[in-house]
Amino acid sequence: QNLPLNSQSGASFFAKGKTMEINYSDFDLVIVQAVDFEALKANDFDVEHFFTDQGWSHFFDSLNGPVYPILVKDFWPRCEIYDKFEADREYTLRVAEDMVNNKGKSREQLGLKEFKETEIRSNVSGA
């Protein structure tokens, strides 16, 4: 659940630095529509009416919504791969913080999220 930053909470905040050095101008974004009915029609697949007749056109409008190039270009230089190796490392470091009390506890008991799958993690900075 993403909550807005509460600047009055007194909690600490930090902005994640870049994990790779790349200039915004080095990115070539290719912005395409998830479902391009015009391209399908040009290739003799006129199927749009099947979806509009069922009232699905609004769904496709949301898929083909706006793209925010600055956010995309800010996301990728700050990304990290969080895999099983990193999850195990995170767990080991948490146990090592207090071996007496933490040894043998589960991830959840240590306040860590359950590892389910490899993730790409990132954040973006303010403008």
mmCIF file of the C-alpha atoms, coordinates in Angstrom:
data_MODEL
# 
_entry.id   MODEL 
# 
loop_
_atom_site.group_PDB 
_atom_site.id 
_atom_site.type_symbol 
_atom_site.label_atom_id 
_atom_site.label_alt_id 
_atom_site.label_comp_id 
_atom_site.label_asym_id 
_atom_site.label_entity_id 
_atom_site.label_seq_id 
_atom_site.pdbx_PDB_ins_code 
_atom_site.Cartn_x 
_atom_site.Cartn_y 
_atom_site.Cartn_z 
_atom_site.occupancy 
_atom_site.B_iso_or_equiv 
_atom_site.pdbx_formal_charge 
_atom_site.auth_seq_id 
_atom_site.auth_comp_id 
_atom_site.auth_asym_id 
_atom_site.auth_atom_id 
_atom_site.pdbx_PDB_model_num 
ATOM 1   C CA . GLN A 1 1   ? 0.000   0.000   0.000   1.00 0.00 ? 1   GLN A CA 1 
ATOM 2   C CA . ASN A 1 2   ? 1.489   3.313   -1.092  1.00 0.00 ? 2   ASN A CA 1 
ATOM 3   C CA . LEU A 1 3   ? 0.745   6.166   1.272   1.00 0.00 ? 3   LEU A CA 1 
ATOM 4   C CA . PRO A 1 4   ? 1.665   9.817   0.770   1.00 0.00 ? 4   PRO A CA 1 
ATOM 5   C CA . LEU A 1 5   ? 4.752   10.996  2.632   1.00 0.00 ? 5   LEU A CA 1 
ATOM 6   C CA . ASN A 1 6   ? 3.786   12.552  5.956   1.00 0.00 ? 6   ASN A CA 1 
ATOM 7   C CA . SER A 1 7   ? 6.375   15.269  6.515   1.00 0.00 ? 7   SER A CA 1 
ATOM 8   C CA . GLN A 1 8   ? 5.114   15.834  10.091  1.00 0.00 ? 8   GLN A CA 1 
ATOM 9   C CA . SER A 1 9   ? 5.592   12.227  11.231  1.00 0.00 ? 9   SER A CA 1 
ATOM 10  C CA . GLY A 1 10  ? 9.196   12.616  12.330  1.00 0.00 ? 10  GLY A CA 1 
ATOM 11  C CA . ALA A 1 11  ? 10.090  9.402   10.455  1.00 0.00 ? 11  ALA A CA 1 
ATOM 12  C CA . SER A 1 12  ? 13.333  9.343   8.527   1.00 0.00 ? 12  SER A CA 1 
ATOM 13  C CA . PHE A 1 13  ? 13.312  9.728   4.757   1.00 0.00 ? 13  PHE A CA 1 
ATOM 14  C CA . PHE A 1 14  ? 15.974  9.207   2.155   1.00 0.00 ? 14  PHE A CA 1 
ATOM 15  C CA . ALA A 1 15  ? 16.073  9.450   -1.609  1.00 0.00 ? 15  ALA A CA 1 
ATOM 16  C CA . LYS A 1 16  ? 17.537  6.397   -3.318  1.00 0.00 ? 16  LYS A CA 1 
ATOM 17  C CA . GLY A 1 17  ? 20.585  7.158   -5.405  1.00 0.00 ? 17  GLY A CA 1 
ATOM 18  C CA . LYS A 1 18  ? 21.272  5.914   -8.876  1.00 0.00 ? 18  LYS A CA 1 
ATOM 19  C CA . THR A 1 19  ? 22.513  2.347   -9.261  1.00 0.00 ? 19  THR A CA 1 
ATOM 20  C CA . MET A 1 20  ? 23.884  3.115   -12.723 1.00 0.00 ? 20  MET A CA 1 
ATOM 21  C CA . GLU A 1 21  ? 25.101  6.292   -14.364 1.00 0.00 ? 21  GLU A CA 1 
ATOM 22  C CA . ILE A 1 22  ? 23.165  7.049   -17.512 1.00 0.00 ? 22  ILE A CA 1 
ATOM 23  C CA . ASN A 1 23  ? 21.988  10.381  -18.880 1.00 0.00 ? 23  ASN A CA 1 
ATOM 24  C CA . TYR A 1 24  ? 18.346  11.039  -19.677 1.00 0.00 ? 24  TYR A CA 1 
ATOM 25  C CA . SER A 1 25  ? 19.346  11.876  -23.232 1.00 0.00 ? 25  SER A CA 1 
ATOM 26  C CA . ASP A 1 26  ? 20.837  8.377   -23.644 1.00 0.00 ? 26  ASP A CA 1 
ATOM 27  C CA . PHE A 1 27  ? 17.401  6.770   -23.299 1.00 0.00 ? 27  PHE A CA 1 
ATOM 28  C CA . ASP A 1 28  ? 15.448  6.165   -26.481 1.00 0.00 ? 28  ASP A CA 1 
ATOM 29  C CA . LEU A 1 29  ? 11.905  5.461   -25.351 1.00 0.00 ? 29  LEU A CA 1 
ATOM 30  C CA . VAL A 1 30  ? 9.611   3.592   -27.688 1.00 0.00 ? 30  VAL A CA 1 
ATOM 31  C CA . ILE A 1 31  ? 6.060   4.446   -26.710 1.00 0.00 ? 31  ILE A CA 1 
ATOM 32  C CA . VAL A 1 32  ? 3.488   2.088   -28.181 1.00 0.00 ? 32  VAL A CA 1 
ATOM 33  C CA . GLN A 1 33  ? -0.126  1.333   -27.524 1.00 0.00 ? 33  GLN A CA 1 
ATOM 34  C CA . ALA A 1 34  ? -0.800  -1.923  -25.703 1.00 0.00 ? 34  ALA A CA 1 
ATOM 35  C CA . VAL A 1 35  ? -3.616  -2.631  -28.148 1.00 0.00 ? 35  VAL A CA 1 
ATOM 36  C CA . ASP A 1 36  ? -3.418  -0.815  -31.470 1.00 0.00 ? 36  ASP A CA 1 
ATOM 37  C CA . PHE A 1 37  ? -6.701  -1.399  -33.280 1.00 0.00 ? 37  PHE A CA 1 
ATOM 38  C CA . GLU A 1 38  ? -5.616  0.759   -36.239 1.00 0.00 ? 38  GLU A CA 1 
ATOM 39  C CA . ALA A 1 39  ? -2.527  -1.392  -36.814 1.00 0.00 ? 39  ALA A CA 1 
ATOM 40  C CA . LEU A 1 40  ? -4.649  -4.535  -36.553 1.00 0.00 ? 40  LEU A CA 1 
ATOM 41  C CA . LYS A 1 41  ? -7.150  -3.109  -39.044 1.00 0.00 ? 41  LYS A CA 1 
ATOM 42  C CA . ALA A 1 42  ? -4.337  -2.203  -41.472 1.00 0.00 ? 42  ALA A CA 1 
ATOM 43  C CA . ASN A 1 43  ? -3.327  -5.880  -41.364 1.00 0.00 ? 43  ASN A CA 1 
ATOM 44  C CA . ASP A 1 44  ? -6.864  -7.131  -42.124 1.00 0.00 ? 44  ASP A CA 1 
ATOM 45  C CA . PHE A 1 45  ? -7.805  -7.855  -38.505 1.00 0.00 ? 45  PHE A CA 1 
ATOM 46  C CA . ASP A 1 46  ? -10.725 -5.520  -37.934 1.00 0.00 ? 46  ASP A CA 1 
ATOM 47  C CA . VAL A 1 47  ? -11.671 -6.662  -34.433 1.00 0.00 ? 47  VAL A CA 1 
ATOM 48  C CA . GLU A 1 48  ? -12.325 -3.400  -32.594 1.00 0.00 ? 48  GLU A CA 1 
ATOM 49  C CA . HIS A 1 49  ? -16.100 -3.678  -32.997 1.00 0.00 ? 49  HIS A CA 1 
ATOM 50  C CA . PHE A 1 50  ? -16.098 -6.973  -31.065 1.00 0.00 ? 50  PHE A CA 1 
ATOM 51  C CA . PHE A 1 51  ? -14.840 -5.110  -28.010 1.00 0.00 ? 51  PHE A CA 1 
ATOM 52  C CA . THR A 1 52  ? -16.830 -1.886  -28.387 1.00 0.00 ? 52  THR A CA 1 
ATOM 53  C CA . ASP A 1 53  ? -20.047 -3.885  -28.840 1.00 0.00 ? 53  ASP A CA 1 
ATOM 54  C CA . GLN A 1 54  ? -19.402 -5.451  -25.414 1.00 0.00 ? 54  GLN A CA 1 
ATOM 55  C CA . GLY A 1 55  ? -18.584 -2.103  -23.785 1.00 0.00 ? 55  GLY A CA 1 
ATOM 56  C CA . TRP A 1 56  ? -14.866 -2.760  -23.380 1.00 0.00 ? 56  TRP A CA 1 
ATOM 57  C CA . SER A 1 57  ? -13.560 0.346   -25.160 1.00 0.00 ? 57  SER A CA 1 
ATOM 58  C CA . HIS A 1 58  ? -13.014 2.164   -21.839 1.00 0.00 ? 58  HIS A CA 1 
ATOM 59  C CA . PHE A 1 59  ? -10.785 -0.713  -20.670 1.00 0.00 ? 59  PHE A CA 1 
ATOM 60  C CA . PHE A 1 60  ? -8.566  -0.328  -23.735 1.00 0.00 ? 60  PHE A CA 1 
ATOM 61  C CA . ASP A 1 61  ? -8.459  3.441   -23.252 1.00 0.00 ? 61  ASP A CA 1 
ATOM 62  C CA . SER A 1 62  ? -6.924  2.867   -19.810 1.00 0.00 ? 62  SER A CA 1 
ATOM 63  C CA . LEU A 1 63  ? -4.361  0.404   -21.240 1.00 0.00 ? 63  LEU A CA 1 
ATOM 64  C CA . ASN A 1 64  ? -3.394  2.912   -23.890 1.00 0.00 ? 64  ASN A CA 1 
ATOM 65  C CA . GLY A 1 65  ? -3.219  5.762   -21.375 1.00 0.00 ? 65  GLY A CA 1 
ATOM 66  C CA . PRO A 1 66  ? -0.517  8.365   -20.932 1.00 0.00 ? 66  PRO A CA 1 
ATOM 67  C CA . VAL A 1 67  ? 3.187   7.577   -20.621 1.00 0.00 ? 67  VAL A CA 1 
ATOM 68  C CA . TYR A 1 68  ? 5.398   9.740   -18.439 1.00 0.00 ? 68  TYR A CA 1 
ATOM 69  C CA . PRO A 1 69  ? 8.859   9.702   -20.070 1.00 0.00 ? 69  PRO A CA 1 
ATOM 70  C CA . ILE A 1 70  ? 10.616  11.643  -17.299 1.00 0.00 ? 70  ILE A CA 1 
ATOM 71  C CA . LEU A 1 71  ? 9.396   9.167   -14.665 1.00 0.00 ? 71  LEU A CA 1 
ATOM 72  C CA . VAL A 1 72  ? 10.405  6.216   -16.843 1.00 0.00 ? 72  VAL A CA 1 
ATOM 73  C CA . LYS A 1 73  ? 13.857  7.710   -17.365 1.00 0.00 ? 73  LYS A CA 1 
ATOM 74  C CA . ASP A 1 74  ? 14.176  8.338   -13.623 1.00 0.00 ? 74  ASP A CA 1 
ATOM 75  C CA . PHE A 1 75  ? 12.994  4.823   -12.665 1.00 0.00 ? 75  PHE A CA 1 
ATOM 76  C CA . TRP A 1 76  ? 15.528  2.687   -14.547 1.00 0.00 ? 76  TRP A CA 1 
ATOM 77  C CA . PRO A 1 77  ? 18.823  4.240   -13.313 1.00 0.00 ? 77  PRO A CA 1 
ATOM 78  C CA . ARG A 1 78  ? 17.602  3.628   -9.747  1.00 0.00 ? 78  ARG A CA 1 
ATOM 79  C CA . CYS A 1 79  ? 16.419  0.068   -10.159 1.00 0.00 ? 79  CYS A CA 1 
ATOM 80  C CA . GLU A 1 80  ? 17.783  -2.993  -8.395  1.00 0.00 ? 80  GLU A CA 1 
ATOM 81  C CA . ILE A 1 81  ? 17.069  -6.664  -8.859  1.00 0.00 ? 81  ILE A CA 1 
ATOM 82  C CA . TYR A 1 82  ? 15.730  -8.210  -5.661  1.00 0.00 ? 82  TYR A CA 1 
ATOM 83  C CA . ASP A 1 83  ? 16.087  -11.991 -5.980  1.00 0.00 ? 83  ASP A CA 1 
ATOM 84  C CA . LYS A 1 84  ? 16.423  -14.993 -3.670  1.00 0.00 ? 84  LYS A CA 1 
ATOM 85  C CA . PHE A 1 85  ? 20.114  -14.230 -3.103  1.00 0.00 ? 85  PHE A CA 1 
ATOM 86  C CA . GLU A 1 86  ? 19.294  -10.656 -1.972  1.00 0.00 ? 86  GLU A CA 1 
ATOM 87  C CA . ALA A 1 87  ? 16.399  -11.877 0.191   1.00 0.00 ? 87  ALA A CA 1 
ATOM 88  C CA . ASP A 1 88  ? 18.693  -14.366 1.944   1.00 0.00 ? 88  ASP A CA 1 
ATOM 89  C CA . ARG A 1 89  ? 21.335  -11.657 2.394   1.00 0.00 ? 89  ARG A CA 1 
ATOM 90  C CA . GLU A 1 90  ? 18.730  -9.300  3.878   1.00 0.00 ? 90  GLU A CA 1 
ATOM 91  C CA . TYR A 1 91  ? 17.629  -12.039 6.303   1.00 0.00 ? 91  TYR A CA 1 
ATOM 92  C CA . THR A 1 92  ? 21.205  -12.864 7.331   1.00 0.00 ? 92  THR A CA 1 
ATOM 93  C CA . LEU A 1 93  ? 21.969  -9.201  8.019   1.00 0.00 ? 93  LEU A CA 1 
ATOM 94  C CA . ARG A 1 94  ? 18.809  -8.817  10.118  1.00 0.00 ? 94  ARG A CA 1 
ATOM 95  C CA . VAL A 1 95  ? 19.672  -11.902 12.202  1.00 0.00 ? 95  VAL A CA 1 
ATOM 96  C CA . ALA A 1 96  ? 23.238  -10.618 12.664  1.00 0.00 ? 96  ALA A CA 1 
ATOM 97  C CA . GLU A 1 97  ? 21.915  -7.349  14.150  1.00 0.00 ? 97  GLU A CA 1 
ATOM 98  C CA . ASP A 1 98  ? 20.952  -9.270  17.309  1.00 0.00 ? 98  ASP A CA 1 
ATOM 99  C CA . MET A 1 99  ? 22.028  -12.922 17.172  1.00 0.00 ? 99  MET A CA 1 
ATOM 100 C CA . VAL A 1 100 ? 20.651  -13.710 20.628  1.00 0.00 ? 100 VAL A CA 1 
ATOM 101 C CA . ASN A 1 101 ? 17.092  -12.571 19.929  1.00 0.00 ? 101 ASN A CA 1 
ATOM 102 C CA . ASN A 1 102 ? 16.860  -12.986 16.143  1.00 0.00 ? 102 ASN A CA 1 
ATOM 103 C CA . LYS A 1 103 ? 18.379  -16.420 15.540  1.00 0.00 ? 103 LYS A CA 1 
ATOM 104 C CA . GLY A 1 104 ? 15.781  -18.933 14.309  1.00 0.00 ? 104 GLY A CA 1 
ATOM 105 C CA . LYS A 1 105 ? 13.054  -16.353 13.682  1.00 0.00 ? 105 LYS A CA 1 
ATOM 106 C CA . SER A 1 106 ? 11.137  -16.241 10.415  1.00 0.00 ? 106 SER A CA 1 
ATOM 107 C CA . ARG A 1 107 ? 11.340  -13.357 7.945   1.00 0.00 ? 107 ARG A CA 1 
ATOM 108 C CA . GLU A 1 108 ? 7.962   -12.134 9.105   1.00 0.00 ? 108 GLU A CA 1 
ATOM 109 C CA . GLN A 1 109 ? 8.987   -12.265 12.784  1.00 0.00 ? 109 GLN A CA 1 
ATOM 110 C CA . LEU A 1 110 ? 11.973  -10.104 11.875  1.00 0.00 ? 110 LEU A CA 1 
ATOM 111 C CA . GLY A 1 111 ? 9.743   -7.545  10.131  1.00 0.00 ? 111 GLY A CA 1 
ATOM 112 C CA . LEU A 1 112 ? 10.737  -8.598  6.615   1.00 0.00 ? 112 LEU A CA 1 
ATOM 113 C CA . LYS A 1 113 ? 8.348   -9.248  3.765   1.00 0.00 ? 113 LYS A CA 1 
ATOM 114 C CA . GLU A 1 114 ? 7.975   -12.840 2.628   1.00 0.00 ? 114 GLU A CA 1 
ATOM 115 C CA . PHE A 1 115 ? 10.057  -13.507 -0.484  1.00 0.00 ? 115 PHE A CA 1 
ATOM 116 C CA . LYS A 1 116 ? 7.735   -14.682 -3.260  1.00 0.00 ? 116 LYS A CA 1 
ATOM 117 C CA . GLU A 1 117 ? 9.521   -13.902 -6.506  1.00 0.00 ? 117 GLU A CA 1 
ATOM 118 C CA . THR A 1 118 ? 12.279  -11.880 -8.110  1.00 0.00 ? 118 THR A CA 1 
ATOM 119 C CA . GLU A 1 119 ? 11.351  -8.202  -8.344  1.00 0.00 ? 119 GLU A CA 1 
ATOM 120 C CA . ILE A 1 120 ? 12.664  -5.071  -10.003 1.00 0.00 ? 120 ILE A CA 1 
ATOM 121 C CA . ARG A 1 121 ? 12.666  -2.417  -7.306  1.00 0.00 ? 121 ARG A CA 1 
ATOM 122 C CA . SER A 1 122 ? 13.100  1.282   -7.815  1.00 0.00 ? 122 SER A CA 1 
ATOM 123 C CA . ASN A 1 123 ? 11.788  4.683   -6.906  1.00 0.00 ? 123 ASN A CA 1 
ATOM 124 C CA . VAL A 1 124 ? 11.695  8.059   -8.555  1.00 0.00 ? 124 VAL A CA 1 
ATOM 125 C CA . SER A 1 125 ? 12.741  11.422  -7.243  1.00 0.00 ? 125 SER A CA 1 
ATOM 126 C CA . GLY A 1 126 ? 10.796  14.634  -7.119  1.00 0.00 ? 126 GLY A CA 1 
ATOM 127 C CA . ALA A 1 127 ? 11.143  17.215  -9.853  1.00 0.00 ? 127 ALA A CA 1 
# 
